Amino acid sequence: MLHVNNIEAVYSKIILALKGMSLHVPEGKIVALLGSNGAGKSTTLKSISGLLTGDGGHITDGSIEFQGKNLNNMTPDVIVKNGIFLCMEGRHVFRDLTVEENLMAGAYCRKDRANIKEDMDKIFVYFPKLKALRSRKAGFLSGGEQQMLAIGRGIMAKPKLLLLDEPSLGIAPLLVKEIFQIIKQINQDEGTSMLVVEQNANVALSIADYGYIMENGRVVMQGNADFLLSNEEVREHYLGIGKEEKNYKENKVYRRRQRVVW
């Protein structure tokens, strides 16, 4: 469905943020994009969604294709109409609008207006807390409730591909687990393909079919979620689980080495 082919992205014509980044998202699957701060994860999502230009960046090489269409020169609104919706890091709900009005905003580009109420009711089934708060202004919601609203607003757009940028950020661990279970349920029920950017590798891989690990603007490892969860190097460097005795020199070599595992 989505093919990111060896793209390079630059900010302010100086800072090279992506250095030959490639990934693929199959139809109906959840793909996790993992890595530490500054690895280039959010820049990858902004490149796909067309928002990179607004941040002073641009793609200098490579291509992004979605269902056979090249997205490189498309504006964000056209990309949304083609079926890609980005839930940005930090939620970015409309604080002065109610929960219901925020959800309606997600459906702004839809032409099937007759189905909007039914889809909103479906959102309230996935997120019962939002139903109880449907008349409350979004600015008065907790961080977890705002994240639920942001995801619900994204689903209201009926996307073919939903991009989620750090959905666990600033949320209590128990609520993170609940939100990720709902994300998985939406994927199964609606068939919505998803690309999830996360620092919390454990929770992301628990729902993903496939995963990519980024460092310094490029992919250094990829594989099925089960493989990545059981891989000793991934467990040690990204999940905080591993051998007690660590060889610092070996770690540095691993950090510099590109490893691709199918």
PDB file of C-alpha atoms in Angstrom:
ATOM      1  CA  MET A   1       0.000   0.000   0.000  1.00  0.00           C
ATOM      2  CA  LEU A   2       2.705   2.495   1.033  1.00  0.00           C
ATOM      3  CA  HIS A   3       6.249   2.459  -0.343  1.00  0.00           C
ATOM      4  CA  VAL A   4       8.846   4.882   1.010  1.00  0.00           C
ATOM      5  CA  ASN A   5      11.761   4.467  -1.363  1.00  0.00           C
ATOM      6  CA  ASN A   6      15.214   5.615  -0.252  1.00  0.00           C
ATOM      7  CA  ILE A   7      14.185   9.173   0.645  1.00  0.00           C
ATOM      8  CA  GLU A   8      16.453  11.933   1.883  1.00  0.00           C
ATOM      9  CA  ALA A   9      14.987  14.899   3.760  1.00  0.00           C
ATOM     10  CA  VAL A  10      16.669  18.190   4.647  1.00  0.00           C
ATOM     11  CA  TYR A  11      15.674  21.000   7.042  1.00  0.00           C
ATOM     12  CA  SER A  12      16.686  24.588   6.231  1.00  0.00           C
ATOM     13  CA  LYS A  13      18.794  23.321   3.310  1.00  0.00           C
ATOM     14  CA  ILE A  14      21.435  22.245   5.833  1.00  0.00           C
ATOM     15  CA  ILE A  15      20.308  19.570   8.299  1.00  0.00           C
ATOM     16  CA  LEU A  16      20.070  16.109   6.725  1.00  0.00           C
ATOM     17  CA  ALA A  17      17.356  14.362   8.757  1.00  0.00           C
ATOM     18  CA  LEU A  18      16.662  11.296   6.604  1.00  0.00           C
ATOM     19  CA  LYS A  19      19.504   9.474   4.863  1.00  0.00           C
ATOM     20  CA  GLY A  20      18.077   6.895   2.471  1.00  0.00           C
ATOM     21  CA  MET A  21      14.985   5.946   4.488  1.00  0.00           C
ATOM     22  CA  SER A  22      12.897   3.072   3.114  1.00  0.00           C
ATOM     23  CA  LEU A  23       9.888   1.218   4.488  1.00  0.00           C
ATOM     24  CA  HIS A  24       6.724  -0.497   3.294  1.00  0.00           C
ATOM     25  CA  VAL A  25       3.234  -0.787   4.805  1.00  0.00           C
ATOM     26  CA  PRO A  26       1.105  -3.660   3.448  1.00  0.00           C
ATOM     27  CA  GLU A  27      -2.647  -3.255   3.206  1.00  0.00           C
ATOM     28  CA  GLY A  28      -4.519  -4.066   6.414  1.00  0.00           C
ATOM     29  CA  LYS A  29      -1.364  -4.407   8.546  1.00  0.00           C
ATOM     30  CA  ILE A  30       0.132  -2.510  11.494  1.00  0.00           C
ATOM     31  CA  VAL A  31       3.763  -1.475  11.049  1.00  0.00           C
ATOM     32  CA  ALA A  32       5.798  -0.064  13.946  1.00  0.00           C
ATOM     33  CA  LEU A  33       8.554   2.501  13.375  1.00  0.00           C
ATOM     34  CA  LEU A  34      10.818   2.574  16.408  1.00  0.00           C
ATOM     35  CA  GLY A  35      13.847   4.511  17.562  1.00  0.00           C
ATOM     36  CA  SER A  36      15.134   7.068  20.039  1.00  0.00           C
ATOM     37  CA  ASN A  37      14.631  10.844  19.982  1.00  0.00           C
ATOM     38  CA  GLY A  38      16.143  12.414  16.885  1.00  0.00           C
ATOM     39  CA  ALA A  39      16.230   9.188  14.877  1.00  0.00           C
ATOM     40  CA  GLY A  40      13.982  10.676  12.183  1.00  0.00           C
ATOM     41  CA  LYS A  41      10.696   8.941  12.957  1.00  0.00           C
ATOM     42  CA  SER A  42       8.479  12.049  13.026  1.00  0.00           C
ATOM     43  CA  THR A  43      10.261  13.453   9.964  1.00  0.00           C
ATOM     44  CA  THR A  44       9.336  10.257   8.123  1.00  0.00           C
ATOM     45  CA  LEU A  45       5.651  10.738   9.004  1.00  0.00           C
ATOM     46  CA  LYS A  46       5.754  14.408   8.008  1.00  0.00           C
ATOM     47  CA  SER A  47       7.314  13.429   4.685  1.00  0.00           C
ATOM     48  CA  ILE A  48       4.523  10.931   4.027  1.00  0.00           C
ATOM     49  CA  SER A  49       1.723  13.314   5.080  1.00  0.00           C
ATOM     50  CA  GLY A  50       3.070  16.347   3.203  1.00  0.00           C
ATOM     51  CA  LEU A  51       3.672  18.410   6.357  1.00  0.00           C
ATOM     52  CA  LEU A  52       7.453  18.500   6.031  1.00  0.00           C
ATOM     53  CA  THR A  53       7.413  21.703   3.954  1.00  0.00           C
ATOM     54  CA  GLY A  54       5.537  23.559   6.688  1.00  0.00           C
ATOM     55  CA  ASP A  55       8.419  22.814   9.069  1.00  0.00           C
ATOM     56  CA  GLY A  56      11.018  24.218   6.692  1.00  0.00           C
ATOM     57  CA  GLY A  57      12.011  20.852   5.279  1.00  0.00           C
ATOM     58  CA  HIS A  58      11.820  19.150   1.906  1.00  0.00           C
ATOM     59  CA  ILE A  59      12.544  15.814   0.273  1.00  0.00           C
ATOM     60  CA  THR A  60      15.726  15.984  -1.806  1.00  0.00           C
ATOM     61  CA  ASP A  61      15.857  12.420  -3.117  1.00  0.00           C
ATOM     62  CA  GLY A  62      13.783   9.249  -3.332  1.00  0.00           C
ATOM     63  CA  SER A  63      10.032   8.796  -3.663  1.00  0.00           C
ATOM     64  CA  ILE A  64       6.915   8.079  -1.615  1.00  0.00           C
ATOM     65  CA  GLU A  65       4.181   6.066  -3.330  1.00  0.00           C
ATOM     66  CA  PHE A  66       0.715   5.315  -1.992  1.00  0.00           C
ATOM     67  CA  GLN A  67      -1.426   2.861  -3.948  1.00  0.00           C
ATOM     68  CA  GLY A  68       0.625   3.602  -7.047  1.00  0.00           C
ATOM     69  CA  LYS A  69       0.492   7.413  -6.731  1.00  0.00           C
ATOM     70  CA  ASN A  70       3.594   9.511  -6.110  1.00  0.00           C
ATOM     71  CA  LEU A  71       3.089  11.762  -3.059  1.00  0.00           C
ATOM     72  CA  ASN A  72       6.292  13.817  -3.294  1.00  0.00           C
ATOM     73  CA  ASN A  73       4.696  16.998  -4.633  1.00  0.00           C
ATOM     74  CA  MET A  74       1.201  16.609  -3.159  1.00  0.00           C
ATOM     75  CA  THR A  75      -0.127  19.092  -0.605  1.00  0.00           C
ATOM     76  CA  PRO A  76      -1.352  17.779   2.783  1.00  0.00           C
ATOM     77  CA  ASP A  77      -5.048  18.302   1.979  1.00  0.00           C
ATOM     78  CA  VAL A  78      -4.773  16.272  -1.240  1.00  0.00           C
ATOM     79  CA  ILE A  79      -2.911  13.513   0.628  1.00  0.00           C
ATOM     80  CA  VAL A  80      -5.763  13.359   3.184  1.00  0.00           C
ATOM     81  CA  LYS A  81      -8.288  13.079   0.335  1.00  0.00           C
ATOM     82  CA  ASN A  82      -6.234  10.206  -1.059  1.00  0.00           C
ATOM     83  CA  GLY A  83      -6.695   8.307   2.209  1.00  0.00           C
ATOM     84  CA  ILE A  84      -3.801   9.134   4.570  1.00  0.00           C
ATOM     85  CA  PHE A  85      -4.452  10.767   7.958  1.00  0.00           C
ATOM     86  CA  LEU A  86      -1.791  11.768  10.500  1.00  0.00           C
ATOM     87  CA  CYS A  87      -2.474  11.862  14.250  1.00  0.00           C
ATOM     88  CA  MET A  88       0.317  14.216  15.261  1.00  0.00           C
ATOM     89  CA  GLU A  89       2.564  13.954  18.285  1.00  0.00           C
ATOM     90  CA  GLY A  90       1.076  15.870  21.204  1.00  0.00           C
ATOM     91  CA  ARG A  91      -2.523  15.157  20.112  1.00  0.00           C
ATOM     92  CA  HIS A  92      -3.335  18.688  18.797  1.00  0.00           C
ATOM     93  CA  VAL A  93      -7.068  18.531  19.459  1.00  0.00           C
ATOM     94  CA  PHE A  94      -9.172  21.666  18.948  1.00  0.00           C
ATOM     95  CA  ARG A  95      -9.265  22.761  22.565  1.00  0.00           C
ATOM     96  CA  ASP A  96     -12.200  25.187  22.241  1.00  0.00           C
ATOM     97  CA  LEU A  97     -14.418  22.676  20.441  1.00  0.00           C
ATOM     98  CA  THR A  98     -16.376  19.903  22.113  1.00  0.00           C
ATOM     99  CA  VAL A  99     -15.516  16.230  21.742  1.00  0.00           C
ATOM    100  CA  GLU A 100     -18.339  15.807  19.246  1.00  0.00           C
ATOM    101  CA  GLU A 101     -17.250  18.870  17.250  1.00  0.00           C
ATOM    102  CA  ASN A 102     -13.671  17.552  17.122  1.00  0.00           C
ATOM    103  CA  LEU A 103     -14.905  14.252  15.727  1.00  0.00           C
ATOM    104  CA  MET A 104     -16.996  16.086  13.149  1.00  0.00           C
ATOM    105  CA  ALA A 105     -13.886  18.007  12.098  1.00  0.00           C
ATOM    106  CA  GLY A 106     -12.206  14.703  11.290  1.00  0.00           C
ATOM    107  CA  ALA A 107     -14.993  13.938   8.803  1.00  0.00           C
ATOM    108  CA  TYR A 108     -14.664  17.316   7.047  1.00  0.00           C
ATOM    109  CA  CYS A 109     -13.357  15.901   3.744  1.00  0.00           C
ATOM    110  CA  ARG A 110     -15.826  13.034   3.512  1.00  0.00           C
ATOM    111  CA  LYS A 111     -18.488  12.943   0.819  1.00  0.00           C
ATOM    112  CA  ASP A 112     -20.646  10.219   2.408  1.00  0.00           C
ATOM    113  CA  ARG A 113     -22.277  12.584   4.902  1.00  0.00           C
ATOM    114  CA  ALA A 114     -25.138  10.158   5.591  1.00  0.00           C
ATOM    115  CA  ASN A 115     -22.770   7.686   7.289  1.00  0.00           C
ATOM    116  CA  ILE A 116     -21.080  10.155   9.637  1.00  0.00           C
ATOM    117  CA  LYS A 117     -23.457   9.695  12.601  1.00  0.00           C
ATOM    118  CA  GLU A 118     -23.130   5.913  12.386  1.00  0.00           C
ATOM    119  CA  ASP A 119     -19.333   6.189  12.350  1.00  0.00           C
ATOM    120  CA  MET A 120     -19.366   8.575  15.313  1.00  0.00           C
ATOM    121  CA  ASP A 121     -21.439   6.071  17.271  1.00  0.00           C
ATOM    122  CA  LYS A 122     -18.803   3.478  16.388  1.00  0.00           C
ATOM    123  CA  ILE A 123     -16.086   5.735  17.826  1.00  0.00           C
ATOM    124  CA  PHE A 124     -18.077   5.938  21.056  1.00  0.00           C
ATOM    125  CA  VAL A 125     -18.137   2.122  21.175  1.00  0.00           C
ATOM    126  CA  TYR A 126     -14.346   1.986  20.846  1.00  0.00           C
ATOM    127  CA  PHE A 127     -13.885   4.846  23.328  1.00  0.00           C
ATOM    128  CA  PRO A 128     -16.801   4.809  25.825  1.00  0.00           C
ATOM    129  CA  LYS A 129     -15.156   7.606  27.853  1.00  0.00           C
ATOM    130  CA  LEU A 130     -15.614   9.967  24.894  1.00  0.00           C
ATOM    131  CA  LYS A 131     -19.334   9.265  24.753  1.00  0.00           C
ATOM    132  CA  ALA A 132     -19.746  10.404  28.348  1.00  0.00           C
ATOM    133  CA  LEU A 133     -17.720  13.536  27.531  1.00  0.00           C
ATOM    134  CA  ARG A 134     -19.173  14.297  24.107  1.00  0.00           C
ATOM    135  CA  SER A 135     -20.348  17.805  25.100  1.00  0.00           C
ATOM    136  CA  ARG A 136     -17.199  18.769  27.008  1.00  0.00           C
ATOM    137  CA  LYS A 137     -14.602  21.061  25.438  1.00  0.00           C
ATOM    138  CA  ALA A 138     -11.505  19.136  24.451  1.00  0.00           C
ATOM    139  CA  GLY A 139      -9.230  21.488  26.401  1.00  0.00           C
ATOM    140  CA  PHE A 140     -10.694  20.161  29.648  1.00  0.00           C
ATOM    141  CA  LEU A 141      -9.930  16.502  28.871  1.00  0.00           C
ATOM    142  CA  SER A 142      -7.035  14.594  30.400  1.00  0.00           C
ATOM    143  CA  GLY A 143      -4.030  13.681  28.270  1.00  0.00           C
ATOM    144  CA  GLY A 144      -5.287  10.132  27.764  1.00  0.00           C
ATOM    145  CA  GLU A 145      -8.767  11.326  26.833  1.00  0.00           C
ATOM    146  CA  GLN A 146      -7.295  13.800  24.339  1.00  0.00           C
ATOM    147  CA  GLN A 147      -5.273  10.987  22.771  1.00  0.00           C
ATOM    148  CA  MET A 148      -8.420   8.897  22.420  1.00  0.00           C
ATOM    149  CA  LEU A 149     -10.118  11.875  20.807  1.00  0.00           C
ATOM    150  CA  ALA A 150      -7.218  12.417  18.395  1.00  0.00           C
ATOM    151  CA  ILE A 151      -7.340   8.777  17.284  1.00  0.00           C
ATOM    152  CA  GLY A 152     -11.141   8.893  17.025  1.00  0.00           C
ATOM    153  CA  ARG A 153     -10.927  12.060  14.926  1.00  0.00           C
ATOM    154  CA  GLY A 154      -8.476  10.273  12.630  1.00  0.00           C
ATOM    155  CA  ILE A 155     -10.808   7.295  12.208  1.00  0.00           C
ATOM    156  CA  MET A 156     -13.687   9.663  11.401  1.00  0.00           C
ATOM    157  CA  ALA A 157     -11.798  10.634   8.239  1.00  0.00           C
ATOM    158  CA  LYS A 158     -12.181   6.993   7.067  1.00  0.00           C
ATOM    159  CA  PRO A 159      -8.487   6.744   6.142  1.00  0.00           C
ATOM    160  CA  LYS A 160      -6.987   3.863   4.235  1.00  0.00           C
ATOM    161  CA  LEU A 161      -3.746   4.480   6.126  1.00  0.00           C
ATOM    162  CA  LEU A 162      -3.591   5.990   9.628  1.00  0.00           C
ATOM    163  CA  LEU A 163      -0.279   7.467  10.813  1.00  0.00           C
ATOM    164  CA  LEU A 164       0.119   7.609  14.605  1.00  0.00           C
ATOM    165  CA  ASP A 165       2.973   9.698  16.035  1.00  0.00           C
ATOM    166  CA  GLU A 166       3.877   8.732  19.630  1.00  0.00           C
ATOM    167  CA  PRO A 167       0.363   7.794  20.848  1.00  0.00           C
ATOM    168  CA  SER A 168       1.781   6.800  24.267  1.00  0.00           C
ATOM    169  CA  LEU A 169       3.466  10.163  24.919  1.00  0.00           C
ATOM    170  CA  GLY A 170       2.604  11.632  28.336  1.00  0.00           C
ATOM    171  CA  ILE A 171       0.013   8.967  29.179  1.00  0.00           C
ATOM    172  CA  ALA A 172      -0.141   6.673  32.229  1.00  0.00           C
ATOM    173  CA  PRO A 173       1.112   3.109  31.493  1.00  0.00           C
ATOM    174  CA  LEU A 174      -2.227   1.415  32.179  1.00  0.00           C
ATOM    175  CA  LEU A 175      -4.026   3.773  29.818  1.00  0.00           C
ATOM    176  CA  VAL A 176      -1.331   3.254  27.176  1.00  0.00           C
ATOM    177  CA  LYS A 177      -2.045  -0.474  27.192  1.00  0.00           C
ATOM    178  CA  GLU A 178      -5.787   0.184  26.837  1.00  0.00           C
ATOM    179  CA  ILE A 179      -5.307   2.627  23.935  1.00  0.00           C
ATOM    180  CA  PHE A 180      -3.021   0.246  22.043  1.00  0.00           C
ATOM    181  CA  GLN A 181      -5.506  -2.603  22.467  1.00  0.00           C
ATOM    182  CA  ILE A 182      -8.180  -0.337  20.945  1.00  0.00           C
ATOM    183  CA  ILE A 183      -5.826   0.572  18.070  1.00  0.00           C
ATOM    184  CA  LYS A 184      -5.410  -3.149  17.354  1.00  0.00           C
ATOM    185  CA  GLN A 185      -9.184  -3.671  17.537  1.00  0.00           C
ATOM    186  CA  ILE A 186      -9.808  -0.842  15.058  1.00  0.00           C
ATOM    187  CA  ASN A 187      -7.270  -2.383  12.679  1.00  0.00           C
ATOM    188  CA  GLN A 188      -9.013  -5.754  12.869  1.00  0.00           C
ATOM    189  CA  ASP A 189     -12.574  -4.407  12.615  1.00  0.00           C
ATOM    190  CA  GLU A 190     -12.101  -1.673  10.013  1.00  0.00           C
ATOM    191  CA  GLY A 191      -9.136  -3.103   8.083  1.00  0.00           C
ATOM    192  CA  THR A 192      -7.336   0.237   8.425  1.00  0.00           C
ATOM    193  CA  SER A 193      -3.618   0.025   7.688  1.00  0.00           C
ATOM    194  CA  MET A 194      -1.471   1.765  10.308  1.00  0.00           C
ATOM    195  CA  LEU A 195       2.057   3.093  10.663  1.00  0.00           C
ATOM    196  CA  VAL A 196       2.802   3.652  14.358  1.00  0.00           C
ATOM    197  CA  VAL A 197       5.803   5.719  15.461  1.00  0.00           C
ATOM    198  CA  GLU A 198       6.818   4.922  19.037  1.00  0.00           C
ATOM    199  CA  GLN A 199       9.646   5.114  21.543  1.00  0.00           C
ATOM    200  CA  ASN A 200       7.879   2.485  23.663  1.00  0.00           C
ATOM    201  CA  ALA A 201       9.057  -0.446  21.529  1.00  0.00           C
ATOM    202  CA  ASN A 202       7.505  -3.108  23.737  1.00  0.00           C
ATOM    203  CA  VAL A 203       3.918  -1.860  23.502  1.00  0.00           C
ATOM    204  CA  ALA A 204       4.206  -1.003  19.786  1.00  0.00           C
ATOM    205  CA  LEU A 205       5.536  -4.427  18.823  1.00  0.00           C
ATOM    206  CA  SER A 206       2.830  -6.104  20.929  1.00  0.00           C
ATOM    207  CA  ILE A 207       0.212  -5.014  18.339  1.00  0.00           C
ATOM    208  CA  ALA A 208       2.348  -4.720  15.180  1.00  0.00           C
ATOM    209  CA  ASP A 209       2.783  -7.224  12.369  1.00  0.00           C
ATOM    210  CA  TYR A 210       6.153  -5.842  11.297  1.00  0.00           C
ATOM    211  CA  GLY A 211       8.673  -3.378  12.671  1.00  0.00           C
ATOM    212  CA  TYR A 212      11.475  -1.067  11.576  1.00  0.00           C
ATOM    213  CA  ILE A 213      14.139   0.381  13.877  1.00  0.00           C
ATOM    214  CA  MET A 214      15.652   3.744  12.952  1.00  0.00           C
ATOM    215  CA  GLU A 215      18.877   5.422  13.954  1.00  0.00           C
ATOM    216  CA  ASN A 216      20.338   8.641  12.563  1.00  0.00           C
ATOM    217  CA  GLY A 217      17.882   8.955   9.707  1.00  0.00           C
ATOM    218  CA  ARG A 218      17.989   5.415   8.375  1.00  0.00           C
ATOM    219  CA  VAL A 219      16.692   1.918   9.109  1.00  0.00           C
ATOM    220  CA  VAL A 220      19.203  -0.243  10.978  1.00  0.00           C
ATOM    221  CA  MET A 221      17.003  -3.292  11.560  1.00  0.00           C
ATOM    222  CA  GLN A 222      13.668  -4.663  10.416  1.00  0.00           C
ATOM    223  CA  GLY A 223      11.672  -7.833  10.797  1.00  0.00           C
ATOM    224  CA  ASN A 224       8.444  -9.439  11.966  1.00  0.00           C
ATOM    225  CA  ALA A 225       7.266  -8.200  15.362  1.00  0.00           C
ATOM    226  CA  ASP A 226       7.820 -11.593  17.020  1.00  0.00           C
ATOM    227  CA  PHE A 227      11.399 -11.706  15.727  1.00  0.00           C
ATOM    228  CA  LEU A 228      12.191  -8.196  16.972  1.00  0.00           C
ATOM    229  CA  LEU A 229      10.676  -8.908  20.399  1.00  0.00           C
ATOM    230  CA  SER A 230      12.834 -12.012  20.789  1.00  0.00           C
ATOM    231  CA  ASN A 231      16.029 -10.667  19.196  1.00  0.00           C
ATOM    232  CA  GLU A 232      18.750 -10.267  21.815  1.00  0.00           C
ATOM    233  CA  GLU A 233      20.170  -7.043  20.376  1.00  0.00           C
ATOM    234  CA  VAL A 234      16.728  -5.424  20.176  1.00  0.00           C
ATOM    235  CA  ARG A 235      15.881  -6.551  23.699  1.00  0.00           C
ATOM    236  CA  GLU A 236      19.113  -5.079  25.042  1.00  0.00           C
ATOM    237  CA  HIS A 237      19.203  -1.781  23.121  1.00  0.00           C
ATOM    238  CA  TYR A 238      15.497  -0.923  22.784  1.00  0.00           C
ATOM    239  CA  LEU A 239      13.526  -2.917  25.356  1.00  0.00           C
ATOM    240  CA  GLY A 240      15.945  -2.545  28.268  1.00  0.00           C
ATOM    241  CA  ILE A 241      16.240  -6.316  28.667  1.00  0.00           C
ATOM    242  CA  GLY A 242      19.482  -8.213  28.138  1.00  0.00           C
ATOM    243  CA  LYS A 243      22.737  -9.436  29.513  1.00  0.00           C
ATOM    244  CA  GLU A 244      24.034  -7.787  32.641  1.00  0.00           C
ATOM    245  CA  GLU A 245      27.599  -7.625  31.338  1.00  0.00           C
ATOM    246  CA  LYS A 246      27.833  -5.367  28.276  1.00  0.00           C
ATOM    247  CA  ASN A 247      30.804  -4.838  26.027  1.00  0.00           C
ATOM    248  CA  TYR A 248      30.862  -1.112  25.272  1.00  0.00           C
ATOM    249  CA  LYS A 249      33.004  -1.562  22.169  1.00  0.00           C
ATOM    250  CA  GLU A 250      30.590  -4.127  20.718  1.00  0.00           C
ATOM    251  CA  ASN A 251      27.680  -1.797  21.436  1.00  0.00           C
ATOM    252  CA  LYS A 252      29.334   1.023  19.478  1.00  0.00           C
ATOM    253  CA  VAL A 253      29.921  -1.294  16.531  1.00  0.00           C
ATOM    254  CA  TYR A 254      26.275  -2.351  16.623  1.00  0.00           C
ATOM    255  CA  ARG A 255      25.126   1.260  16.672  1.00  0.00           C
ATOM    256  CA  ARG A 256      27.132   2.078  13.559  1.00  0.00           C
ATOM    257  CA  ARG A 257      26.293  -1.062  11.612  1.00  0.00           C
ATOM    258  CA  GLN A 258      23.234  -1.276   9.356  1.00  0.00           C
ATOM    259  CA  ARG A 259      21.474  -4.571   9.892  1.00  0.00           C
ATOM    260  CA  VAL A 260      18.534  -5.690   7.777  1.00  0.00           C
ATOM    261  CA  VAL A 261      16.768  -8.872   8.847  1.00  0.00           C
ATOM    262  CA  TRP A 262      13.854 -10.254   6.848  1.00  0.00           C
TER     263      TRP A 262
END
